Coordinates of C-alpha atoms in Angstrom, one line a residue:
X1 CA 69.1 66.3 61.1
X2 CA 72.8 66.8 61.4
X3 CA 75.1 64.6 63.5
X4 CA 75.5 67.3 66.1
X5 CA 71.7 67.6 66.6
X6 CA 71.4 63.8 66.8
X7 CA 74.2 63.7 69.5
X8 CA 72.5 66.5 71.4
X9 CA 69.2 64.7 71.3
X10 CA 70.9 61.5 72.6
X11 CA 72.7 63.3 75.5
X12 CA 69.7 65.3 76.5
X13 CA 68.1 64.4 79.9
X14 CA 64.4 63.5 80.0
X15 CA 62.3 66.6 80.5
X16 CA 65.1 69.0 79.7
X17 CA 64.3 72.1 77.7
X18 CA 65.8 72.4 74.2
X19 CA 66.7 76.0 74.9
X20 CA 69.8 76.6 77.0
X21 CA 69.1 78.6 80.2
X22 CA 72.6 79.7 80.9
X23 CA 75.7 80.8 79.0
X24 CA 77.8 77.6 79.7
X25 CA 79.2 76.1 76.5
X26 CA 77.9 72.8 75.5
X27 CA 81.3 71.1 75.5
X28 CA 81.8 72.1 79.2
X29 CA 78.4 70.7 80.2
X30 CA 79.1 67.4 78.5
X31 CA 82.7 67.2 79.8
X32 CA 81.4 67.6 83.3
X33 CA 78.7 65.1 82.9
X34 CA 81.0 62.6 81.1
X35 CA 83.9 63.0 83.6
X36 CA 81.4 62.6 86.4
X37 CA 79.9 59.4 85.0
X38 CA 83.2 57.8 84.0
X39 CA 85.1 59.1 87.0
X40 CA 82.4 57.9 89.4
X41 CA 82.4 54.4 87.9
X42 CA 86.2 54.3 88.1
X43 CA 86.1 55.5 91.7
X44 CA 83.7 52.7 92.6
X45 CA 86.0 50.1 91.0
X46 CA 89.2 51.6 92.6
X47 CA 87.5 51.7 96.0
X48 CA 86.6 48.0 95.7
X49 CA 90.1 47.2 94.6
X50 CA 91.6 49.1 97.6
X51 CA 89.3 47.3 100.0
X52 CA 90.6 44.0 98.7
X53 CA 94.3 45.0 98.8
X54 CA 94.4 46.7 102.2
X55 CA 92.7 44.1 104.2
X56 CA 94.2 45.0 107.7
X57 CA 94.3 48.8 107.5
X58 CA 91.1 50.1 108.9
X59 CA 91.5 53.7 107.9
X60 CA 92.2 52.7 104.3
X61 CA 89.1 50.5 104.3
X62 CA 87.0 53.4 105.6
X63 CA 88.6 55.6 102.9
X64 CA 87.7 53.1 100.2
X65 CA 84.1 52.9 101.4
X66 CA 83.9 56.7 101.3
X67 CA 85.4 56.6 97.8
X68 CA 82.8 54.1 96.7
X69 CA 80.0 56.1 98.2
X70 CA 81.3 59.3 96.6
X71 CA 81.6 57.6 93.2
X72 CA 78.0 56.2 93.6
X73 CA 76.7 59.7 94.5
X74 CA 78.4 61.2 91.4
X75 CA 77.0 58.5 89.1
X76 CA 73.5 58.9 90.6
X77 CA 73.6 62.7 90.0
X78 CA 75.3 62.7 86.6
X79 CA 73.8 59.5 85.0
X80 CA 70.6 58.4 86.6
X81 CA 70.1 56.0 83.7
X82 CA 72.9 53.8 85.2
X83 CA 70.9 53.2 88.3
X84 CA 67.4 52.5 87.0
X85 CA 66.8 49.8 89.5
X86 CA 66.6 52.3 92.4
X87 CA 63.4 54.2 92.7
X88 CA 64.7 57.4 94.3
X89 CA 67.5 58.1 91.7
X90 CA 65.6 60.1 89.2
X91 CA 64.0 62.3 91.8
X92 CA 67.4 62.9 93.5
X93 CA 69.0 63.7 90.1
X94 CA 66.3 66.1 89.2
X95 CA 66.7 67.9 92.5
X96 CA 70.4 68.2 92.0
X97 CA 69.9 69.4 88.4
X98 CA 67.8 72.4 89.7
X99 CA 70.5 73.6 92.0
X100 CA 73.2 76.1 90.9
X101 CA 76.5 74.8 89.5
X102 CA 78.5 76.0 92.5
X103 CA 76.5 73.6 94.8
X104 CA 77.5 70.6 92.7
X105 CA 81.1 71.9 92.5
X106 CA 81.3 72.2 96.3
X107 CA 79.7 68.8 96.8
X108 CA 82.1 67.0 94.4
X109 CA 85.2 68.7 95.7
X110 CA 84.2 67.8 99.3
X111 CA 83.4 64.2 98.2
X112 CA 86.8 64.0 96.6
X113 CA 88.7 65.2 99.6
X114 CA 87.1 63.0 102.3
X115 CA 88.7 59.7 101.2
X116 CA 92.1 61.3 100.9
X117 CA 91.9 62.4 104.5
X118 CA 91.3 58.8 105.6
X119 CA 93.9 57.0 103.5
X120 CA 96.5 58.2 100.9
X121 CA 97.1 55.5 98.4
X122 CA 97.4 55.6 94.6
X123 CA 93.9 54.1 93.9
X124 CA 92.2 56.4 96.4
X125 CA 94.2 59.4 95.1
X126 CA 93.3 58.7 91.4
X127 CA 89.6 58.0 92.2
X128 CA 89.3 61.0 94.4
X129 CA 91.1 63.1 91.8
X130 CA 88.5 62.2 89.1
X131 CA 85.7 63.2 91.4
X132 CA 87.5 66.4 92.4
X133 CA 88.2 67.2 88.7
X134 CA 84.5 66.9 88.1
X135 CA 83.9 69.5 90.9
X136 CA 86.5 71.8 89.2
X137 CA 84.6 71.6 85.9
X138 CA 81.4 72.5 87.6
X139 CA 83.2 75.3 89.4
X140 CA 84.3 76.7 86.1
X141 CA 80.7 76.4 84.9
X142 CA 79.6 78.4 88.0
X143 CA 82.1 81.2 87.3
X144 CA 80.9 81.6 83.7
X145 CA 82.5 83.2 80.7
X146 CA 85.3 85.6 81.2
X147 CA 84.5 89.0 79.9
X148 CA 86.8 91.5 78.3
X149 CA 88.8 93.7 80.7
X150 CA 87.1 97.0 81.1
X151 CA 88.9 100.2 80.2
X152 CA 90.0 102.0 83.3
X153 CA 89.2 105.5 81.8
X154 CA 85.6 104.5 81.1
X155 CA 85.9 105.9 77.6
X156 CA 85.6 103.9 74.4
X157 CA 88.9 103.0 72.8
X158 CA 89.9 103.5 69.2
X159 CA 91.8 101.1 67.1
X160 CA 95.2 102.3 68.2
X161 CA 94.3 102.0 71.9
X162 CA 94.1 105.7 73.1
X163 CA 90.7 107.0 74.3
X164 CA 88.7 108.7 71.5
X165 CA 88.7 112.4 71.7
X166 CA 91.3 112.6 74.5
X167 CA 94.2 115.0 74.6
X168 CA 97.6 113.4 74.5
X169 CA 99.0 112.4 77.9
X170 CA 101.8 114.4 79.5
X171 CA 105.3 112.9 79.4
X172 CA 106.3 114.4 82.7
X173 CA 106.9 111.5 85.1
X174 CA 106.1 113.6 88.2
X175 CA 102.8 115.2 87.1
X176 CA 99.6 113.9 88.6
X177 CA 96.0 114.8 88.0
X178 CA 95.9 116.8 91.2
X179 CA 98.9 119.0 90.4
X180 CA 98.3 119.5 86.7
X181 CA 94.7 119.2 85.5
X182 CA 96.0 119.4 81.9
X183 CA 97.7 116.0 82.1
X184 CA 94.6 114.3 80.8
X185 CA 91.5 116.1 79.6
X186 CA 88.8 115.1 77.3
X187 CA 88.1 117.4 74.4

């Protein structure tokens, strides 16, 4: 067993199929899961730090509580093994796993914006930014791979780039297809 296969077996969720069901690259999946886990933990710590430092500012305390709840939600979804002491965590994580990637992207981006609306401080900005970045990664996973740009003529192109079997294009700048049907014609 190679090192990559061992790493994949370690990072696999319980009950997950070994065959990938979508076209998302493995590094993007693990970067989203890793950033969500680490970013959620850092968001919890930064929210607690911000509660301690902003003792008389009510809106910043509410923003810090929202940041801690957002971080906890992300950790519960991305790494349920960190919260084994709660009974509902595995069921909630499995339910979130079955949803499309854009649902998680929208949830994480929304969770990252709410604390910033309540209070704009460095710790809240950094913690919310980590959660929002996780949402952006899941948004890229939802979009999928970028395909090749299609040829506007609809014909296959040869090595030099001109359509195969096509007559040379007219060099007249004022000729259009409506006025001169011989500007472009397939052979």
